[in-house]
Coordinates of N, CA and C in Angstrom, one line a residue:
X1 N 0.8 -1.2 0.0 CA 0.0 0.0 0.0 C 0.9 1.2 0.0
X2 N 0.0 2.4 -0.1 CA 1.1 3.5 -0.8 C 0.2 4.7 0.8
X3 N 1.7 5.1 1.8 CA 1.3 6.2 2.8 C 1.3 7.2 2.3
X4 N 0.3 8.3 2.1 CA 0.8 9.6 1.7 C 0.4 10.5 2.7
X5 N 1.4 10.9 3.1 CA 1.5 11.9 4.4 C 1.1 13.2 4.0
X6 N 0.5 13.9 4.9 CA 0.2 15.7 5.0 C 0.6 16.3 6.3
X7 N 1.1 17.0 6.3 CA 2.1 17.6 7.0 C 1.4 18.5 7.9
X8 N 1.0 18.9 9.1 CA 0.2 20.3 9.5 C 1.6 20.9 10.4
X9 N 1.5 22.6 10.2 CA 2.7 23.1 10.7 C 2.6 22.9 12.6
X10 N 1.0 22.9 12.8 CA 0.7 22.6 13.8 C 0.0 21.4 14.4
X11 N 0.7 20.4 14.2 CA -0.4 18.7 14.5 C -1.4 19.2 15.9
X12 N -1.0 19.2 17.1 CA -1.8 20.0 17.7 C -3.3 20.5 17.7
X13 N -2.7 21.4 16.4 CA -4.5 22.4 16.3 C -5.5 22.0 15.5
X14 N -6.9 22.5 16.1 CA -7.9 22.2 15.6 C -8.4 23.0 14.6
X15 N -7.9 23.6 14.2 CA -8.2 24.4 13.3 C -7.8 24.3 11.8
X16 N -8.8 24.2 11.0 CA -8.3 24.0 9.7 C -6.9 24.9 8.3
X17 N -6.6 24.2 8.0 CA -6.2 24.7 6.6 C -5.4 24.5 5.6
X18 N -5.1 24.9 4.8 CA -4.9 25.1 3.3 C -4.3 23.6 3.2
X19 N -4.5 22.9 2.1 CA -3.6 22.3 2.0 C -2.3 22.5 1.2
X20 N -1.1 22.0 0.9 CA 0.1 22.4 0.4 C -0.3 22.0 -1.2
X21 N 0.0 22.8 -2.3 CA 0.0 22.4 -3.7 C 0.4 21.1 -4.0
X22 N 1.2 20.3 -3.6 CA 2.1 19.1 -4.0 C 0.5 17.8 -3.0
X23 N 0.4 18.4 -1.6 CA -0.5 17.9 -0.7 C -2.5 17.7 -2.1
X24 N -2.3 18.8 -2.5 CA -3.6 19.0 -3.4 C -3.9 18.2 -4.9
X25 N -2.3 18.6 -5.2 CA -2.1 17.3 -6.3 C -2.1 15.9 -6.3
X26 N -2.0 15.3 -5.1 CA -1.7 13.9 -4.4 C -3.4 13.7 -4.4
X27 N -4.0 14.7 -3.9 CA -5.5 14.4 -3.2 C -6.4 14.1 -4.9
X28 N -6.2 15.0 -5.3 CA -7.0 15.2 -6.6 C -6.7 13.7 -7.9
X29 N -5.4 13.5 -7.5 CA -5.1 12.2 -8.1 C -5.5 10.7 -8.2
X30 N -5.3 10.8 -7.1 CA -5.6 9.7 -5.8 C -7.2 9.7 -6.2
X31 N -7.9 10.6 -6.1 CA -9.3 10.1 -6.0 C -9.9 10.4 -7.3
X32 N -9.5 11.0 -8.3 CA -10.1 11.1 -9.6 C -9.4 10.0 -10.1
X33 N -8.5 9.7 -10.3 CA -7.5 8.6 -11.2 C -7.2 7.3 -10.3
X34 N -7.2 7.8 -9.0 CA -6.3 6.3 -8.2 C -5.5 6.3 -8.4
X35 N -4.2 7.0 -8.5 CA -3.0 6.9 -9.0 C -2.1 8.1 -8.9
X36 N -1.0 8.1 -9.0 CA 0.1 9.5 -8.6 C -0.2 10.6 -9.5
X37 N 0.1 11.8 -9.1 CA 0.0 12.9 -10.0 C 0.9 12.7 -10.9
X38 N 0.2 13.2 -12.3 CA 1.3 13.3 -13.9 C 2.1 14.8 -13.1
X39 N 3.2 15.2 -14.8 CA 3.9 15.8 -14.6 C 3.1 17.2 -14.7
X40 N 1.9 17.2 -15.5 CA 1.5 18.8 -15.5 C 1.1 19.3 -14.1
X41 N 0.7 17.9 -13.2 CA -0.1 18.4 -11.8 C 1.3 18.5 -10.8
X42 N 2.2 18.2 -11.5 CA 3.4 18.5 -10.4 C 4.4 19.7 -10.4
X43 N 4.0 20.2 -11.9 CA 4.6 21.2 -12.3 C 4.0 22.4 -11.5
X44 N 2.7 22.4 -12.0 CA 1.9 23.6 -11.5 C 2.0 23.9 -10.2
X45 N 2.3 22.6 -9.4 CA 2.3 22.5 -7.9 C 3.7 22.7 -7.2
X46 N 4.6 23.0 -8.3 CA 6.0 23.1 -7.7 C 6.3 24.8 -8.3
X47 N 4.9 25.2 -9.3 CA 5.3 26.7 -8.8 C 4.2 27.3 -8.4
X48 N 3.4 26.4 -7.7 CA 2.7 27.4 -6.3 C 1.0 27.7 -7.0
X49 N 0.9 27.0 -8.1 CA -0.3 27.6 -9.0 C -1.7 26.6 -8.5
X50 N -1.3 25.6 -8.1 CA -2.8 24.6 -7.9 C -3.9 25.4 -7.3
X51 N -3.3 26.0 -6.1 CA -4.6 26.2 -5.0 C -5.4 27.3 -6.0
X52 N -4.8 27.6 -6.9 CA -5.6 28.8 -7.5 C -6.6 28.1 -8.2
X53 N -7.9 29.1 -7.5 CA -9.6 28.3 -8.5 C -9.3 28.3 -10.1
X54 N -8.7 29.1 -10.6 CA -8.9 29.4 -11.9 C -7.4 28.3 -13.0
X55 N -7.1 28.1 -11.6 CA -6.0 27.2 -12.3 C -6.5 25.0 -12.1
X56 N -7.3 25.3 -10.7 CA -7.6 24.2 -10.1 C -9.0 23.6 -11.2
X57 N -9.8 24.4 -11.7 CA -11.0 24.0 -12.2 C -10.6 23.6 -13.5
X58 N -9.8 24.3 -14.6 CA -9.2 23.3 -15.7 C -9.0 22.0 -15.6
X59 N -7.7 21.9 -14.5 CA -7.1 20.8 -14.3 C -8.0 19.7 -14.0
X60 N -9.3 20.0 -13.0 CA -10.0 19.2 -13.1 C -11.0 18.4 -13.9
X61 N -10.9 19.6 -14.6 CA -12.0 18.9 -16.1 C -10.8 17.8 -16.9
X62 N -9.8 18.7 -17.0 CA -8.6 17.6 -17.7 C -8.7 16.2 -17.4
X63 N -8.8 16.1 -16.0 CA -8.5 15.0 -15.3 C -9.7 14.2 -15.2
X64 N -10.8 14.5 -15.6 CA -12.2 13.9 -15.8 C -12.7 13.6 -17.3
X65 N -11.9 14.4 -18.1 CA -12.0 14.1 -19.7 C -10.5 13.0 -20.3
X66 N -9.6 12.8 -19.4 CA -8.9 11.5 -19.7 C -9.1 10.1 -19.1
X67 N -9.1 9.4 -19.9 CA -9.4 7.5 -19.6 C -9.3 7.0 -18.6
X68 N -8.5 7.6 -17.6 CA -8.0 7.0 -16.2 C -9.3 7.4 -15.1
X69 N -9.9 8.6 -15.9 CA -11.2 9.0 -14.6 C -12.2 7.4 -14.7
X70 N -11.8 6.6 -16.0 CA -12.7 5.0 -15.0 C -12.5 5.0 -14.0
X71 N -11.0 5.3 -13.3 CA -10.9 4.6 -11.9 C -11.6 5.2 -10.9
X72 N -12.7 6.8 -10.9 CA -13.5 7.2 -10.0 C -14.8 6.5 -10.1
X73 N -15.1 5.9 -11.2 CA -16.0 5.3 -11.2 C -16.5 3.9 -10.3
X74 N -15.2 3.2 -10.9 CA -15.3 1.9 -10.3 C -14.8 2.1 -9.1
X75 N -13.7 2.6 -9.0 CA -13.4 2.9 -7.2 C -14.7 3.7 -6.4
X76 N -14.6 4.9 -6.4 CA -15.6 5.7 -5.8 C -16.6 5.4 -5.9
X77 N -17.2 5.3 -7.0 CA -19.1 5.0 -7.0 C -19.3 3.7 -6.8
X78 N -18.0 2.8 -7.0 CA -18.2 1.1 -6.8 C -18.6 1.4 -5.1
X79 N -17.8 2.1 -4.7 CA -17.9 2.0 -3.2 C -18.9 2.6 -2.3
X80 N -19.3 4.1 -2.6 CA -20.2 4.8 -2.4 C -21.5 4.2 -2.5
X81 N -21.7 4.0 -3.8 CA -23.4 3.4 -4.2 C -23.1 1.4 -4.1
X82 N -21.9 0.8 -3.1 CA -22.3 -0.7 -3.2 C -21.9 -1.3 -4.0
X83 N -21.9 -1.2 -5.6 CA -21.8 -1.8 -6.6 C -21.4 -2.8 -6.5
X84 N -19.9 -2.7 -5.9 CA -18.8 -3.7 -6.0 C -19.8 -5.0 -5.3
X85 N -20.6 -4.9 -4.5 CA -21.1 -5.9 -3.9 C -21.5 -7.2 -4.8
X86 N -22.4 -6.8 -6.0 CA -22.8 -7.6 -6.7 C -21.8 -8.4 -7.6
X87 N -21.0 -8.4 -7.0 CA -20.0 -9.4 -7.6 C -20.4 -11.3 -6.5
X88 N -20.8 -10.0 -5.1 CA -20.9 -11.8 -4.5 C -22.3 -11.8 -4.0
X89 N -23.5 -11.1 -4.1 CA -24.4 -11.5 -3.7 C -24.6 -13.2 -4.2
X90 N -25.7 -13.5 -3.9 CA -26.5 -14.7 -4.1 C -27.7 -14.5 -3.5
X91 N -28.3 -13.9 -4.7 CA -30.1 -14.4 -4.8 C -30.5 -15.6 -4.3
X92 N -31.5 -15.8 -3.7 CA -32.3 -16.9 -3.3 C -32.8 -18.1 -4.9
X93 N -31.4 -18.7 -5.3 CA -32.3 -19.0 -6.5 C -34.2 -19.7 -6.7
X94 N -34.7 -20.6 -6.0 CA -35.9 -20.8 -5.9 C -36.6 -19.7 -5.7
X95 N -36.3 -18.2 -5.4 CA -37.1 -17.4 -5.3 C -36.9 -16.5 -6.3
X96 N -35.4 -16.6 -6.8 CA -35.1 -15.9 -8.4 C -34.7 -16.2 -9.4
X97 N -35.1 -17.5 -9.6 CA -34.6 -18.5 -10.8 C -33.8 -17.8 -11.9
X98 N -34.3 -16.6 -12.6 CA -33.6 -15.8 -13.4 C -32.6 -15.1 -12.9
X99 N -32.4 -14.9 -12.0 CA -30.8 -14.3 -11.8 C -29.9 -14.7 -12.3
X100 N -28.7 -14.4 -12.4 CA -27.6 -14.7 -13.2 C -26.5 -13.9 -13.2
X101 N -25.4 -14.4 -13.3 CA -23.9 -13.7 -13.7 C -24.5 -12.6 -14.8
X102 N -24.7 -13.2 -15.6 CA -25.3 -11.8 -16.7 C -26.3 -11.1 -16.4
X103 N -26.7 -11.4 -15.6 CA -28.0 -9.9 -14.7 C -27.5 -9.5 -14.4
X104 N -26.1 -10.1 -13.6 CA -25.6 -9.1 -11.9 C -24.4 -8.0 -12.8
X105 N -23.9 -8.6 -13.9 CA -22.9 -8.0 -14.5 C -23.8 -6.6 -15.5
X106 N -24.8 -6.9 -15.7 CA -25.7 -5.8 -16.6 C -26.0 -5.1 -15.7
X107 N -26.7 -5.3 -14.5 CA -27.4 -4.0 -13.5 C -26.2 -3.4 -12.7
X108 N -25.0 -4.2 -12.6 CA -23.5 -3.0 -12.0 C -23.2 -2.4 -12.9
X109 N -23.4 -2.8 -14.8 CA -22.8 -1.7 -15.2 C -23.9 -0.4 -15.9
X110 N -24.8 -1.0 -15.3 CA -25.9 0.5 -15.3 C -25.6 1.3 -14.7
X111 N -25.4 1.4 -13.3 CA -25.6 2.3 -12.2 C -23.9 2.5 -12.9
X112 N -22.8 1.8 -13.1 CA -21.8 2.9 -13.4 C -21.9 3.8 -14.8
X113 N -22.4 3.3 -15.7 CA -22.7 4.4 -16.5 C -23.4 5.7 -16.4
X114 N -24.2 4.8 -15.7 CA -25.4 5.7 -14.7 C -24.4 7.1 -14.3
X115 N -23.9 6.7 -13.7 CA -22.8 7.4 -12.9 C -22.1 8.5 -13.4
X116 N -21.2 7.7 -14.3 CA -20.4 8.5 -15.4 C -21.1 9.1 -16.4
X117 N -22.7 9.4 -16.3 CA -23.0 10.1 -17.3 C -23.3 11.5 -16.7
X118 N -23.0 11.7 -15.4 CA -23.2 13.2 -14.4 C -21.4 13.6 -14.5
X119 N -20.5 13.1 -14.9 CA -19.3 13.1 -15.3 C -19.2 14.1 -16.5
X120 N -19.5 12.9 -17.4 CA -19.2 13.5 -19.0 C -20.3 14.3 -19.1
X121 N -21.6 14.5 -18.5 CA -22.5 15.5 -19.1 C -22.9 16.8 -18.3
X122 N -21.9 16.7 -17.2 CA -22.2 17.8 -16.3 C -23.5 18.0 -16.1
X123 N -24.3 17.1 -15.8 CA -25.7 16.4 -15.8 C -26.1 17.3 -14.3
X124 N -27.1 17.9 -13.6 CA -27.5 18.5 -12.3 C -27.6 17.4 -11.5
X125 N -26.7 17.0 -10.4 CA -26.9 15.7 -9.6 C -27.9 15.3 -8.6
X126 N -29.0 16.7 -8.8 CA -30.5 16.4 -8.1 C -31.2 15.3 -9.3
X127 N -30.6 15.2 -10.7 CA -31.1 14.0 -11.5 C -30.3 13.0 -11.2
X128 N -30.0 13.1 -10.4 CA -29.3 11.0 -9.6 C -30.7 11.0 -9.3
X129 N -31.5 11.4 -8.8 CA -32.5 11.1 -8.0 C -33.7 10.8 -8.7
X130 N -34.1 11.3 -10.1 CA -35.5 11.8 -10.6 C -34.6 12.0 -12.4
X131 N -34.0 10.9 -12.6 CA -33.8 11.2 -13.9 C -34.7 10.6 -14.8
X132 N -34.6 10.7 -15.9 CA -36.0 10.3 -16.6 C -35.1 9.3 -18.0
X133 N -34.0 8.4 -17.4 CA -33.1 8.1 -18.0 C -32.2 7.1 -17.8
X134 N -31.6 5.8 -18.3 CA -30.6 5.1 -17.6 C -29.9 4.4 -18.6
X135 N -29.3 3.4 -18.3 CA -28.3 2.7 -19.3 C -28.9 1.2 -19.5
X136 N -29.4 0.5 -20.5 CA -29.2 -0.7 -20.5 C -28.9 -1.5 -22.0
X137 N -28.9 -3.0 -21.4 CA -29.1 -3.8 -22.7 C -30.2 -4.5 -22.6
X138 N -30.3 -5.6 -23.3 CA -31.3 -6.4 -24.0 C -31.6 -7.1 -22.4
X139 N -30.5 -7.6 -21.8 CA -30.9 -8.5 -20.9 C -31.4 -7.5 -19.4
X140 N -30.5 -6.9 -19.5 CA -31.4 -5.6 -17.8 C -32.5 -4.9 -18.2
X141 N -32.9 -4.8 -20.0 CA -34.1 -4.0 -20.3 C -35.4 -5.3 -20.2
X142 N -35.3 -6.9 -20.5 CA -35.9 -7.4 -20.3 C -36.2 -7.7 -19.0
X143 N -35.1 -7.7 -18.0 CA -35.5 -7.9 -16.4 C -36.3 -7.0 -16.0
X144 N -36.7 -5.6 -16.4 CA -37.0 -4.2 -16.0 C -38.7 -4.4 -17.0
X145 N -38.6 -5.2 -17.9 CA -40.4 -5.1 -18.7 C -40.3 -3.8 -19.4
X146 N -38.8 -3.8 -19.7 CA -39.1 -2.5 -21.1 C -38.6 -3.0 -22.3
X147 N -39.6 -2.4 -23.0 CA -39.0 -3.2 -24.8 C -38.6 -2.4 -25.5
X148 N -37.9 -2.8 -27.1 CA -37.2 -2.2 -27.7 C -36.1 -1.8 -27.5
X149 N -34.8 -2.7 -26.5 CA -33.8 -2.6 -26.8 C -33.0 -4.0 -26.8
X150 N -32.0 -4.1 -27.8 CA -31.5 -5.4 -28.4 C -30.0 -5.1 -28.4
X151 N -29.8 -6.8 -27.7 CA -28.1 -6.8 -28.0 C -27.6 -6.6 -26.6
X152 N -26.4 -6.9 -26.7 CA -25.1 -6.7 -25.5 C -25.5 -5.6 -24.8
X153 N -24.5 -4.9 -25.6 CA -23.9 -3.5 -25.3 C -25.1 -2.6 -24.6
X154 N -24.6 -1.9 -23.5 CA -25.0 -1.1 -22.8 C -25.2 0.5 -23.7
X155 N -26.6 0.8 -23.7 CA -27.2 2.4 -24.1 C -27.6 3.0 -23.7
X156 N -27.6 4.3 -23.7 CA -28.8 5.6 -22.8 C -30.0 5.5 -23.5
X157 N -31.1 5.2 -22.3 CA -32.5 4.6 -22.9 C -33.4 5.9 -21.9
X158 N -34.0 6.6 -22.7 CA -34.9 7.6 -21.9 C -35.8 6.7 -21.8
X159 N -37.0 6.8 -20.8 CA -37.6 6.0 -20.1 C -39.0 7.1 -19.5
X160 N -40.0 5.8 -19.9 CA -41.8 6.4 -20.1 C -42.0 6.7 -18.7
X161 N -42.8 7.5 -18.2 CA -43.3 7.5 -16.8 C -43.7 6.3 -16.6
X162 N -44.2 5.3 -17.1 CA -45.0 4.0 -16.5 C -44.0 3.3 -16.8
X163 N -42.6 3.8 -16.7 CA -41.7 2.3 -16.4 C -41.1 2.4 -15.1
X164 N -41.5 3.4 -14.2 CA -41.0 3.4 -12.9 C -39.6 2.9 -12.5
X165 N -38.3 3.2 -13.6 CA -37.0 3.5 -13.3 C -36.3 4.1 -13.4
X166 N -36.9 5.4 -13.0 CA -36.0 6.8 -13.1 C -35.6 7.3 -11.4
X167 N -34.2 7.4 -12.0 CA -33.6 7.6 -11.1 C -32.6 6.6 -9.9
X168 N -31.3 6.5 -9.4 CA -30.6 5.4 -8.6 C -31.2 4.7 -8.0
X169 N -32.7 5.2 -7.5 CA -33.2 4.3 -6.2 C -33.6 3.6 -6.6
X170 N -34.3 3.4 -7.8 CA -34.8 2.4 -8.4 C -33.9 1.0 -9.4
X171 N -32.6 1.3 -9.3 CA -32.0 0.8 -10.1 C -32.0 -0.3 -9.4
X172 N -31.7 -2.0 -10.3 CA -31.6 -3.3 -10.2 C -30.2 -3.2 -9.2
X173 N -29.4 -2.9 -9.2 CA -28.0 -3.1 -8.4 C -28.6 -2.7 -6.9
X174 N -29.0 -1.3 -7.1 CA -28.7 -1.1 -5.3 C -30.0 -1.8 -4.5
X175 N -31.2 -2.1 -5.5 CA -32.0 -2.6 -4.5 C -31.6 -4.3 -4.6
X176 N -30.8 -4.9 -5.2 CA -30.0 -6.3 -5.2 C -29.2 -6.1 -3.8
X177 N -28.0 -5.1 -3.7 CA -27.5 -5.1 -2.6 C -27.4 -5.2 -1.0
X178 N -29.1 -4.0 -1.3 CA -29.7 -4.1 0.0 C -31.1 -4.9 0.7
X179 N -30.7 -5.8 -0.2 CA -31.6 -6.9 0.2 C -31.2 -8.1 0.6
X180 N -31.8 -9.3 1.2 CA -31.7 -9.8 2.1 C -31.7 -11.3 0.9
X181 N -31.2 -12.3 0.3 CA -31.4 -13.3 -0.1 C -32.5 -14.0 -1.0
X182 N -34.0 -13.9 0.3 CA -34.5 -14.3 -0.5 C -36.0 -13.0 -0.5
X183 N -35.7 -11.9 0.1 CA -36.6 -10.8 0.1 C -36.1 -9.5 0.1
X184 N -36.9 -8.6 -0.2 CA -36.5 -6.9 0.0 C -36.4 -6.5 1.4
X185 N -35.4 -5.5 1.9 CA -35.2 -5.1 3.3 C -35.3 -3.6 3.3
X186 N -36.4 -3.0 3.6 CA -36.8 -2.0 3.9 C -35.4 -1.5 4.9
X187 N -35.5 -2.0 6.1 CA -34.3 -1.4 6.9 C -33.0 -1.5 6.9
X188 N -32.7 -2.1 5.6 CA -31.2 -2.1 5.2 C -31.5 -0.8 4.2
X189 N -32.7 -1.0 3.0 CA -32.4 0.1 2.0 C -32.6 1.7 2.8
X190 N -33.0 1.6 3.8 CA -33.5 2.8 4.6 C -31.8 3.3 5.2
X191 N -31.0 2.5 5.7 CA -30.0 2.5 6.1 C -29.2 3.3 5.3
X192 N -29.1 2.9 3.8 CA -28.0 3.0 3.1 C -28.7 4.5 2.7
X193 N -29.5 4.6 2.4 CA -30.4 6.3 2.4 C -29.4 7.0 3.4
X194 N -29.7 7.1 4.6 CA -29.3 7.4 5.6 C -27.5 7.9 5.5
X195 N -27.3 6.5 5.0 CA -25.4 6.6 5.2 C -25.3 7.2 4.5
X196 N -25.5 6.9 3.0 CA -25.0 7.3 1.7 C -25.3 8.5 1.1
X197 N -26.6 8.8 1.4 CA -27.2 9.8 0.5 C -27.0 10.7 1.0
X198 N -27.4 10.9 3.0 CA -27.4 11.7 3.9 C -26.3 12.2 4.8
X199 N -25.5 12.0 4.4 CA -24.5 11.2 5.6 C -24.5 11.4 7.1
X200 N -25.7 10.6 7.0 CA -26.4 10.5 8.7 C -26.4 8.8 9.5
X201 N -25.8 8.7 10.4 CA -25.3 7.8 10.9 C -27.3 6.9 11.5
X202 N -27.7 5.8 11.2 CA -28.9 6.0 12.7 C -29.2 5.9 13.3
X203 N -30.0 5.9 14.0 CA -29.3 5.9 15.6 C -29.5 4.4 16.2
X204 N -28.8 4.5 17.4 CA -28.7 2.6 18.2 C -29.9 2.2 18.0
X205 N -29.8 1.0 18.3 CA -31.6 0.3 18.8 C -31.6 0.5 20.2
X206 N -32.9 0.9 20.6 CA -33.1 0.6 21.7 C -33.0 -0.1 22.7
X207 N -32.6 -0.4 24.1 CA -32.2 -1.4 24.9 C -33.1 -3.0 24.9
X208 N -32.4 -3.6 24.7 CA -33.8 -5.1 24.8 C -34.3 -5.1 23.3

């Protein structure tokens, strides 16, 4: 594993601040790319220019319009929204005979396209919630009872009011996640609301 240290002039205090340019390039890296700063983010940072808005908001579009921003995807939103989980769920098969490797692999790669379309489209991320829009193929459009889409490959499919899948909450992956084997779990998907969306911890159960 890789330690990257930040330095405070005062470990001590509770008080916030700045981070160092080289400290900002490491942060920005790490979590858009997963990986070290290139040479333009070290240049800029070795003459004092990162922390500047006007220098910092290019760099970031940069770094969101090259190939390596998959790794926010699959790292960050794999983690944030669950995703990664559906690699090991197990459906109750007698209760979901259709499940399958090729369901679980079509409804994770919705919600990441899902994802990466508030990325590339600078899309308002109150439509995570209420989009009228998602990604599928032939095999997650027929688990879902919508027709007219054919084939493998994953597409942006606008979506009728009467198909009731607009928006993350609705999506096959996170309500797979937060469910229980062979039923839906209100108090798990209520949870993940809470953690994820809210970032509200909730509270203990009560004694007994």
């Amino acid at each position: 594993f890789i330690f990257r240290v930040e330095l405070d002039e005062d470990p001590t205090s509770l008080d916030p601040h700045d981070l160092s340019d080289y400290e900002l390039a490491s942060r920005l890296s790490y979590f858009i790319w997963s990986s070290m700063p290139d040479e333009t983010l070290l240049d800029l940072a070795a003459e004092g220019n990162l922390n500047d808005k006007g220098v910092l908001a290019p760099q970031v579009d940069r770094m969101l319009s090259d190939s390596r921003s998959q790794a926010l995807v699959d790292n960050f939103a794999g983690q944030w929204l669950y995703t990664r989980a559906m690699k090991s769920v197990e459906p109750e098969p007698n209760t979901f005979p259709d499940f399958d490797d090729e369901l679980a692999v079509g409804l994770q790669r919705e919600t990441a396209y899902f994802f990466k379309s508030f990325l590339d489209d600078n899309t308002p991320i109150e439509k995570l919630l209420t989009a009228d829009f998602t990604y599928l193929n032939e095999r997650v459009a027929t688990h879902y009872g919508i027709e007219g889409v054919t084939g493998s490959e994953m597409r942006r499919v606008d979506l009728a009011p009467d198909d009731k899948r607009g928006g993350l909450l609705t999506q096959g992956s996170l309500l797979t996640v937060t469910s229980y084997p062979a039923r839906t779990s209100p108090v798990q998907r209520g949870k993940w609301v809470l953690q994820q969306m809210l970032c509200d911890e909730p509270a203990p159960p009560p004694p007994g």
